[in-house]
mmCIF file of N, CA, C and O in Angstrom:
data_model
loop_
_atom_site.group_PDB
_atom_site.id
_atom_site.type_symbol
_atom_site.label_atom_id
_atom_site.label_comp_id
_atom_site.label_asym_id
_atom_site.label_seq_id
_atom_site.Cartn_x
_atom_site.Cartn_y
_atom_site.Cartn_z
ATOM 1 N N UNK A 1 3.013 10.482 -19.319
ATOM 2 C CA UNK A 1 1.755 10.277 -18.299
ATOM 3 C C UNK A 1 1.270 11.402 -17.780
ATOM 4 O O UNK A 1 0.229 11.475 -18.158
ATOM 5 N N UNK A 2 1.798 12.104 -17.240
ATOM 6 C CA UNK A 2 1.595 13.240 -16.095
ATOM 7 C C UNK A 2 0.625 14.248 -17.253
ATOM 8 O O UNK A 2 0.102 14.865 -16.711
ATOM 9 N N UNK A 3 1.484 14.238 -18.272
ATOM 10 C CA UNK A 3 1.327 15.603 -19.217
ATOM 11 C C UNK A 3 0.442 15.390 -20.177
ATOM 12 O O UNK A 3 -0.201 16.215 -20.908
ATOM 13 N N UNK A 4 0.590 14.335 -20.850
ATOM 14 C CA UNK A 4 -0.190 13.704 -21.827
ATOM 15 C C UNK A 4 -1.402 12.726 -22.125
ATOM 16 O O UNK A 4 -2.118 12.717 -22.982
ATOM 17 N N UNK A 5 -1.478 12.076 -21.082
ATOM 18 C CA UNK A 5 -2.062 10.963 -20.784
ATOM 19 C C UNK A 5 -3.537 11.083 -20.339
ATOM 20 O O UNK A 5 -4.234 10.233 -20.500
ATOM 21 N N UNK A 6 -3.430 11.737 -19.257
ATOM 22 C CA UNK A 6 -4.561 11.958 -18.246
ATOM 23 C C UNK A 6 -5.309 13.267 -18.241
ATOM 24 O O UNK A 6 -4.115 14.465 -18.107
ATOM 25 N N UNK A 7 -6.077 13.678 -17.445
ATOM 26 C CA UNK A 7 -6.765 14.897 -17.430
ATOM 27 C C UNK A 7 -6.439 15.385 -16.060
ATOM 28 O O UNK A 7 -5.914 14.530 -15.119
ATOM 29 N N UNK A 8 -6.865 16.180 -15.461
ATOM 30 C CA UNK A 8 -6.538 17.127 -14.286
ATOM 31 C C UNK A 8 -7.200 16.142 -13.362
ATOM 32 O O UNK A 8 -6.353 15.853 -11.959
ATOM 33 N N UNK A 9 -8.155 15.608 -13.367
ATOM 34 C CA UNK A 9 -8.744 15.235 -12.243
ATOM 35 C C UNK A 9 -8.187 13.451 -11.995
ATOM 36 O O UNK A 9 -7.897 13.192 -10.830
ATOM 37 N N UNK A 10 -8.136 12.920 -13.224
ATOM 38 C CA UNK A 10 -7.141 11.560 -13.206
ATOM 39 C C UNK A 10 -5.939 11.957 -12.682
ATOM 40 O O UNK A 10 -5.503 10.741 -11.817
ATOM 41 N N UNK A 11 -5.006 12.966 -12.810
ATOM 42 C CA UNK A 11 -3.823 13.030 -12.038
ATOM 43 C C UNK A 11 -3.860 13.252 -10.974
ATOM 44 O O UNK A 11 -2.868 12.663 -10.036
ATOM 45 N N UNK A 12 -5.023 13.869 -10.431
ATOM 46 C CA UNK A 12 -5.049 14.337 -8.819
ATOM 47 C C UNK A 12 -5.817 12.616 -7.912
ATOM 48 O O UNK A 12 -4.997 12.275 -7.127
ATOM 49 N N UNK A 13 -6.326 11.939 -8.642
ATOM 50 C CA UNK A 13 -6.587 10.646 -8.063
ATOM 51 C C UNK A 13 -5.497 9.860 -8.408
ATOM 52 O O UNK A 13 -5.165 9.305 -7.136
ATOM 53 N N UNK A 14 -4.762 9.773 -9.076
ATOM 54 C CA UNK A 14 -3.270 9.249 -9.109
ATOM 55 C C UNK A 14 -2.717 9.657 -7.990
ATOM 56 O O UNK A 14 -1.985 8.695 -7.228
ATOM 57 N N UNK A 15 -2.226 11.356 -7.649
ATOM 58 C CA UNK A 15 -1.374 11.727 -6.450
ATOM 59 C C UNK A 15 -2.267 11.005 -5.214
ATOM 60 O O UNK A 15 -1.367 10.740 -4.417
ATOM 61 N N UNK A 16 -3.494 11.094 -5.236
ATOM 62 C CA UNK A 16 -4.144 10.658 -4.127
ATOM 63 C C UNK A 16 -4.022 9.062 -3.497
ATOM 64 O O UNK A 16 -3.216 9.338 -2.299
ATOM 65 N N UNK A 17 -3.738 8.255 -4.813
ATOM 66 C CA UNK A 17 -3.717 7.139 -4.276
ATOM 67 C C UNK A 17 -2.236 6.828 -3.939
ATOM 68 O O UNK A 17 -1.818 5.986 -3.042
ATOM 69 N N UNK A 18 -1.190 7.329 -4.862
ATOM 70 C CA UNK A 18 0.206 7.318 -4.607
ATOM 71 C C UNK A 18 0.491 7.572 -3.475
ATOM 72 O O UNK A 18 1.338 6.924 -2.422
ATOM 73 N N UNK A 19 0.324 8.330 -2.687
ATOM 74 C CA UNK A 19 0.175 9.288 -1.290
ATOM 75 C C UNK A 19 0.039 8.480 -0.224
ATOM 76 O O UNK A 19 0.463 8.250 0.754
ATOM 77 N N UNK A 20 -0.939 7.248 -0.488
ATOM 78 C CA UNK A 20 -1.073 6.196 0.509
ATOM 79 C C UNK A 20 -0.314 5.159 1.000
ATOM 80 O O UNK A 20 -0.428 4.440 1.833
ATOM 81 N N UNK A 21 0.583 5.252 -0.228
ATOM 82 C CA UNK A 21 1.840 4.095 0.114
ATOM 83 C C UNK A 21 1.651 3.171 -0.795
ATOM 84 O O UNK A 21 0.828 2.525 -1.436
ATOM 85 N N UNK A 22 3.003 2.153 -0.947
ATOM 86 C CA UNK A 22 2.900 1.108 -1.667
ATOM 87 C C UNK A 22 2.065 -0.320 -1.662
ATOM 88 O O UNK A 22 1.741 -0.396 -0.058
ATOM 89 N N UNK A 23 1.457 -0.195 -2.404
ATOM 90 C CA UNK A 23 0.158 -1.456 -2.413
ATOM 91 C C UNK A 23 -0.750 -1.076 -1.589
ATOM 92 O O UNK A 23 -1.857 -1.634 -1.666
ATOM 93 N N UNK A 24 -1.212 0.445 -1.269
ATOM 94 C CA UNK A 24 -2.720 0.839 -0.899
ATOM 95 C C UNK A 24 -3.244 1.060 -1.718
ATOM 96 O O UNK A 24 -3.376 0.956 -2.939
ATOM 97 N N UNK A 25 -4.576 0.616 -1.246
ATOM 98 C CA UNK A 25 -5.889 0.789 -2.092
ATOM 99 C C UNK A 25 -6.633 1.811 -1.429
ATOM 100 O O UNK A 25 -6.537 2.074 -0.269
ATOM 101 N N UNK A 26 -7.530 2.347 -2.177
ATOM 102 C CA UNK A 26 -8.742 3.257 -2.109
ATOM 103 C C UNK A 26 -9.883 3.151 -2.657
ATOM 104 O O UNK A 26 -9.885 2.315 -3.645
ATOM 105 N N UNK A 27 -10.951 3.018 -1.591
ATOM 106 C CA UNK A 27 -12.199 2.670 -1.880
ATOM 107 C C UNK A 27 -12.658 3.691 -3.235
ATOM 108 O O UNK A 27 -12.535 4.929 -3.154
ATOM 109 N N UNK A 28 -13.681 3.117 -3.828
ATOM 110 C CA UNK A 28 -14.226 3.718 -4.877
ATOM 111 C C UNK A 28 -15.008 4.823 -4.164
ATOM 112 O O UNK A 28 -15.123 6.128 -4.445
ATOM 113 N N UNK A 29 -15.920 4.305 -2.958
ATOM 114 C CA UNK A 29 -16.735 5.463 -2.223
ATOM 115 C C UNK A 29 -15.911 6.659 -1.830
ATOM 116 O O UNK A 29 -16.209 7.645 -2.012
ATOM 117 N N UNK A 30 -14.329 6.378 -1.251
ATOM 118 C CA UNK A 30 -13.881 7.448 -0.615
ATOM 119 C C UNK A 30 -13.494 8.355 -1.953
ATOM 120 O O UNK A 30 -13.387 9.447 -1.656
ATOM 121 N N UNK A 31 -13.086 7.970 -2.999
ATOM 122 C CA UNK A 31 -13.023 8.613 -4.225
ATOM 123 C C UNK A 31 -13.881 9.197 -4.589
ATOM 124 O O UNK A 31 -13.826 10.487 -4.741
ATOM 125 N N UNK A 32 -15.117 8.930 -4.583
ATOM 126 C CA UNK A 32 -16.518 9.644 -4.953
ATOM 127 C C UNK A 32 -16.945 10.714 -4.014
ATOM 128 O O UNK A 32 -17.012 12.010 -4.455
ATOM 129 N N UNK A 33 -16.309 10.616 -2.346
ATOM 130 C CA UNK A 33 -16.666 11.588 -1.690
ATOM 131 C C UNK A 33 -15.749 12.916 -1.712
ATOM 132 O O UNK A 33 -16.085 13.959 -1.480
ATOM 133 N N UNK A 34 -14.319 12.393 -2.407
ATOM 134 C CA UNK A 34 -13.354 13.481 -2.792
ATOM 135 C C UNK A 34 -13.756 14.460 -3.893
ATOM 136 O O UNK A 34 -13.331 15.165 -3.970
ATOM 137 N N UNK A 35 -13.906 13.559 -4.896
ATOM 138 C CA UNK A 35 -13.877 14.259 -6.203
ATOM 139 C C UNK A 35 -15.171 14.161 -6.858
ATOM 140 O O UNK A 35 -15.533 14.554 -8.194
ATOM 141 N N UNK A 36 -16.305 13.732 -6.361
ATOM 142 C CA UNK A 36 -17.713 14.164 -6.871
ATOM 143 C C UNK A 36 -17.995 13.339 -7.852
ATOM 144 O O UNK A 36 -17.121 12.290 -8.329
ATOM 145 N N UNK A 37 -18.937 13.719 -8.691
ATOM 146 C CA UNK A 37 -19.341 13.247 -10.104
ATOM 147 C C UNK A 37 -18.397 13.157 -11.234
ATOM 148 O O UNK A 37 -18.272 12.369 -12.312
ATOM 149 N N UNK A 38 -17.135 13.806 -10.803
ATOM 150 C CA UNK A 38 -16.052 13.431 -11.932
ATOM 151 C C UNK A 38 -15.160 12.421 -12.070
ATOM 152 O O UNK A 38 -14.518 11.798 -12.826
ATOM 153 N N UNK A 39 -15.489 11.315 -10.930
ATOM 154 C CA UNK A 39 -14.939 10.341 -10.796
ATOM 155 C C UNK A 39 -15.034 9.285 -11.409
ATOM 156 O O UNK A 39 -13.836 8.612 -12.102
ATOM 157 N N UNK A 40 -16.129 9.277 -12.084
ATOM 158 C CA UNK A 40 -16.447 7.722 -12.994
ATOM 159 C C UNK A 40 -15.592 7.937 -14.101
ATOM 160 O O UNK A 40 -14.855 6.902 -14.318
ATOM 161 N N UNK A 41 -15.628 9.050 -14.771
ATOM 162 C CA UNK A 41 -14.895 9.031 -16.169
ATOM 163 C C UNK A 41 -13.092 9.117 -15.780
ATOM 164 O O UNK A 41 -12.675 8.706 -16.620
ATOM 165 N N UNK A 42 -13.027 9.416 -14.759
ATOM 166 C CA UNK A 42 -11.380 9.289 -14.312
ATOM 167 C C UNK A 42 -10.945 8.188 -14.060
ATOM 168 O O UNK A 42 -9.720 7.576 -14.471
ATOM 169 N N UNK A 43 -11.809 7.249 -13.432
ATOM 170 C CA UNK A 43 -11.592 5.895 -12.871
ATOM 171 C C UNK A 43 -11.427 4.946 -14.599
ATOM 172 O O UNK A 43 -10.397 4.214 -14.816
ATOM 173 N N UNK A 44 -12.275 5.500 -15.159
ATOM 174 C CA UNK A 44 -12.257 4.759 -16.430
ATOM 175 C C UNK A 44 -11.136 5.091 -17.492
ATOM 176 O O UNK A 44 -10.246 4.237 -17.881
ATOM 177 N N UNK A 45 -10.993 6.272 -17.471
ATOM 178 C CA UNK A 45 -9.707 6.617 -18.176
ATOM 179 C C UNK A 45 -8.395 6.000 -17.523
ATOM 180 O O UNK A 45 -7.717 5.322 -18.340
ATOM 181 N N UNK A 46 -8.058 5.763 -16.372
ATOM 182 C CA UNK A 46 -7.187 5.350 -15.794
ATOM 183 C C UNK A 46 -6.671 3.875 -15.681
ATOM 184 O O UNK A 46 -5.865 3.380 -16.019
ATOM 185 N N UNK A 47 -8.210 3.254 -15.759
ATOM 186 C CA UNK A 47 -8.067 1.827 -16.278
ATOM 187 C C UNK A 47 -7.575 1.526 -17.703
ATOM 188 O O UNK A 47 -7.091 0.463 -17.668
ATOM 189 N N UNK A 48 -8.351 2.414 -18.363
ATOM 190 C CA UNK A 48 -8.067 2.061 -19.688
ATOM 191 C C UNK A 48 -6.499 2.154 -20.141
ATOM 192 O O UNK A 48 -5.981 1.572 -21.004
ATOM 193 N N UNK A 49 -5.832 3.099 -19.521
ATOM 194 C CA UNK A 49 -4.336 3.603 -19.710
ATOM 195 C C UNK A 49 -3.757 2.249 -18.852
ATOM 196 O O UNK A 49 -2.537 2.415 -18.983
ATOM 197 N N UNK A 50 -4.448 1.558 -17.930
ATOM 198 C CA UNK A 50 -3.625 0.479 -17.296
ATOM 199 C C UNK A 50 -2.774 1.135 -15.992
ATOM 200 O O UNK A 50 -1.629 0.590 -15.914
ATOM 201 N N UNK A 51 -3.454 2.268 -15.642
ATOM 202 C CA UNK A 51 -2.375 2.857 -14.605
ATOM 203 C C UNK A 51 -2.999 2.392 -13.081
ATOM 204 O O UNK A 51 -2.292 2.433 -11.994
ATOM 205 N N UNK A 52 -4.234 2.098 -13.167
ATOM 206 C CA UNK A 52 -4.840 1.303 -11.697
ATOM 207 C C UNK A 52 -5.539 0.120 -11.936
ATOM 208 O O UNK A 52 -5.895 0.102 -13.039
ATOM 209 N N UNK A 53 -5.789 -0.646 -11.145
ATOM 210 C CA UNK A 53 -6.469 -1.878 -11.192
ATOM 211 C C UNK A 53 -7.924 -1.913 -10.081
ATOM 212 O O UNK A 53 -7.248 -1.496 -9.272
ATOM 213 N N UNK A 54 -8.763 -2.379 -10.529
ATOM 214 C CA UNK A 54 -9.860 -2.834 -9.708
ATOM 215 C C UNK A 54 -9.528 -4.038 -8.843
ATOM 216 O O UNK A 54 -9.251 -5.053 -9.390
ATOM 217 N N UNK A 55 -10.179 -4.023 -7.535
ATOM 218 C CA UNK A 55 -9.549 -5.235 -6.762
ATOM 219 C C UNK A 55 -11.008 -5.052 -5.556
ATOM 220 O O UNK A 55 -11.667 -4.383 -5.285
ATOM 221 N N UNK A 56 -11.175 -6.230 -5.093
ATOM 222 C CA UNK A 56 -12.497 -6.171 -4.333
ATOM 223 C C UNK A 56 -11.814 -5.763 -2.763
ATOM 224 O O UNK A 56 -10.728 -6.079 -2.446
ATOM 225 N N UNK A 57 -12.487 -4.772 -2.262
ATOM 226 C CA UNK A 57 -12.272 -4.241 -0.990
ATOM 227 C C UNK A 57 -12.040 -5.250 0.139
ATOM 228 O O UNK A 57 -13.207 -5.475 0.253
ATOM 229 N N UNK A 58 -11.003 -5.536 0.948
ATOM 230 C CA UNK A 58 -11.212 -6.716 1.924
ATOM 231 C C UNK A 58 -11.738 -5.812 3.034
ATOM 232 O O UNK A 58 -11.996 -6.486 4.101
ATOM 233 N N UNK A 59 -11.606 -4.679 3.492
ATOM 234 C CA UNK A 59 -11.986 -3.870 4.316
ATOM 235 C C UNK A 59 -13.760 -3.638 4.477
ATOM 236 O O UNK A 59 -14.440 -3.765 5.631
ATOM 237 N N UNK A 60 -14.422 -3.754 3.159
ATOM 238 C CA UNK A 60 -15.936 -3.654 3.256
ATOM 239 C C UNK A 60 -16.365 -5.004 2.348
ATOM 240 O O UNK A 60 -16.152 -4.601 1.076
ATOM 241 N N UNK A 61 -17.065 -5.568 2.669
ATOM 242 C CA UNK A 61 -17.590 -6.842 1.727
ATOM 243 C C UNK A 61 -18.432 -5.969 0.487
ATOM 244 O O UNK A 61 -19.312 -5.231 0.758
ATOM 245 N N UNK A 62 -17.982 -6.431 -0.306
ATOM 246 C CA UNK A 62 -18.754 -6.164 -1.969
ATOM 247 C C UNK A 62 -18.144 -4.535 -2.458
ATOM 248 O O UNK A 62 -18.827 -4.526 -3.524
ATOM 249 N N UNK A 63 -17.698 -3.934 -1.684
ATOM 250 C CA UNK A 63 -16.990 -2.638 -2.353
ATOM 251 C C UNK A 63 -15.781 -2.795 -3.003
ATOM 252 O O UNK A 63 -14.972 -3.813 -3.169
ATOM 253 N N UNK A 64 -15.661 -1.977 -4.286
ATOM 254 C CA UNK A 64 -14.691 -1.983 -5.024
ATOM 255 C C UNK A 64 -13.350 -1.238 -4.416
ATOM 256 O O UNK A 64 -13.840 0.154 -3.949
ATOM 257 N N UNK A 65 -12.278 -1.763 -4.611
ATOM 258 C CA UNK A 65 -10.954 -0.605 -4.314
ATOM 259 C C UNK A 65 -10.315 -0.291 -5.487
ATOM 260 O O UNK A 65 -10.279 -1.475 -6.419
ATOM 261 N N UNK A 66 -9.576 0.523 -5.415
ATOM 262 C CA UNK A 66 -8.714 0.875 -6.584
ATOM 263 C C UNK A 66 -7.039 0.833 -6.098
ATOM 264 O O UNK A 66 -6.778 1.303 -4.794
ATOM 265 N N UNK A 67 -6.202 0.645 -7.049
ATOM 266 C CA UNK A 67 -4.682 0.757 -6.494
ATOM 267 C C UNK A 67 -3.979 0.804 -7.845
ATOM 268 O O UNK A 67 -4.241 0.388 -8.969
ATOM 269 N N UNK A 68 -2.746 1.735 -7.837
ATOM 270 C CA UNK A 68 -1.718 1.517 -8.805
ATOM 271 C C UNK A 68 -0.881 0.337 -9.313
ATOM 272 O O UNK A 68 -0.828 -0.466 -8.349
ATOM 273 N N UNK A 69 -1.226 0.327 -10.451
ATOM 274 C CA UNK A 69 -0.539 -1.376 -10.874
ATOM 275 C C UNK A 69 0.700 -1.355 -10.758
ATOM 276 O O UNK A 69 1.383 -2.547 -10.755
ATOM 277 N N UNK A 70 1.620 -0.310 -11.039
ATOM 278 C CA UNK A 70 2.948 -0.357 -11.283
ATOM 279 C C UNK A 70 3.663 0.375 -10.399
ATOM 280 O O UNK A 70 3.718 1.886 -10.121
ATOM 281 N N UNK A 71 4.735 0.107 -9.388
ATOM 282 C CA UNK A 71 5.175 0.766 -8.248
ATOM 283 C C UNK A 71 5.791 1.786 -8.676
ATOM 284 O O UNK A 71 6.091 2.920 -7.791
ATOM 285 N N UNK A 72 6.255 1.793 -9.764
ATOM 286 C CA UNK A 72 7.423 3.018 -10.285
ATOM 287 C C UNK A 72 6.602 4.167 -10.729
ATOM 288 O O UNK A 72 6.819 5.559 -10.511
ATOM 289 N N UNK A 73 5.278 3.827 -11.106
ATOM 290 C CA UNK A 73 4.454 5.016 -11.154
ATOM 291 C C UNK A 73 3.777 5.627 -10.354
ATOM 292 O O UNK A 73 3.616 6.845 -9.818
ATOM 293 N N UNK A 74 3.527 4.519 -9.033
ATOM 294 C CA UNK A 74 3.186 5.117 -7.640
ATOM 295 C C UNK A 74 4.298 6.259 -7.046
ATOM 296 O O UNK A 74 3.810 7.210 -6.464
ATOM 297 N N UNK A 75 5.535 5.974 -7.474
ATOM 298 C CA UNK A 75 6.553 6.679 -6.665
ATOM 299 C C UNK A 75 6.546 8.378 -7.689
ATOM 300 O O UNK A 75 6.981 9.108 -6.557
ATOM 301 N N UNK A 76 6.538 8.163 -8.780
ATOM 302 C CA UNK A 76 6.537 9.367 -9.341
ATOM 303 C C UNK A 76 5.371 10.134 -9.075
ATOM 304 O O UNK A 76 5.601 11.372 -9.061
ATOM 305 N N UNK A 77 4.397 9.895 -8.709
ATOM 306 C CA UNK A 77 2.995 10.515 -8.366
ATOM 307 C C UNK A 77 3.119 10.753 -7.028
ATOM 308 O O UNK A 77 2.228 11.594 -6.384
ATOM 309 N N UNK A 78 4.112 10.042 -6.161
ATOM 310 C CA UNK A 78 3.666 10.525 -4.939
ATOM 311 C C UNK A 78 4.552 11.640 -4.361
ATOM 312 O O UNK A 78 4.546 11.967 -2.887
ATOM 313 N N UNK A 79 5.404 12.082 -5.461
ATOM 314 C CA UNK A 79 5.962 13.349 -5.227
ATOM 315 C C UNK A 79 5.511 14.679 -4.811
ATOM 316 O O UNK A 79 4.587 14.597 -5.377
#
C-alpha cells in the first residue's frame, strides 16, 4: 500500500490520521487546512482503495469525518 497504491499526499494523510490513535476521526476541514487543495483527490483515492471511510462528525453537526477502516493498516502508518 505504502509504495504502490497511494501517492505522497495520500500517504501523509494516512500517517496523520494513524497517529491520532485507534478509532480516531479527523474532520475533512482539518485535513483541508493541513493539506490545502490536494486533499480532495487524496481522499477520493484512499476511499477507492477502501483505506479510509467517511462518517458523520459527532463533534460538529453536518460535517464529515474520516477514519482508517482497518486497525492493522492504522498501526502500520502510525510508525
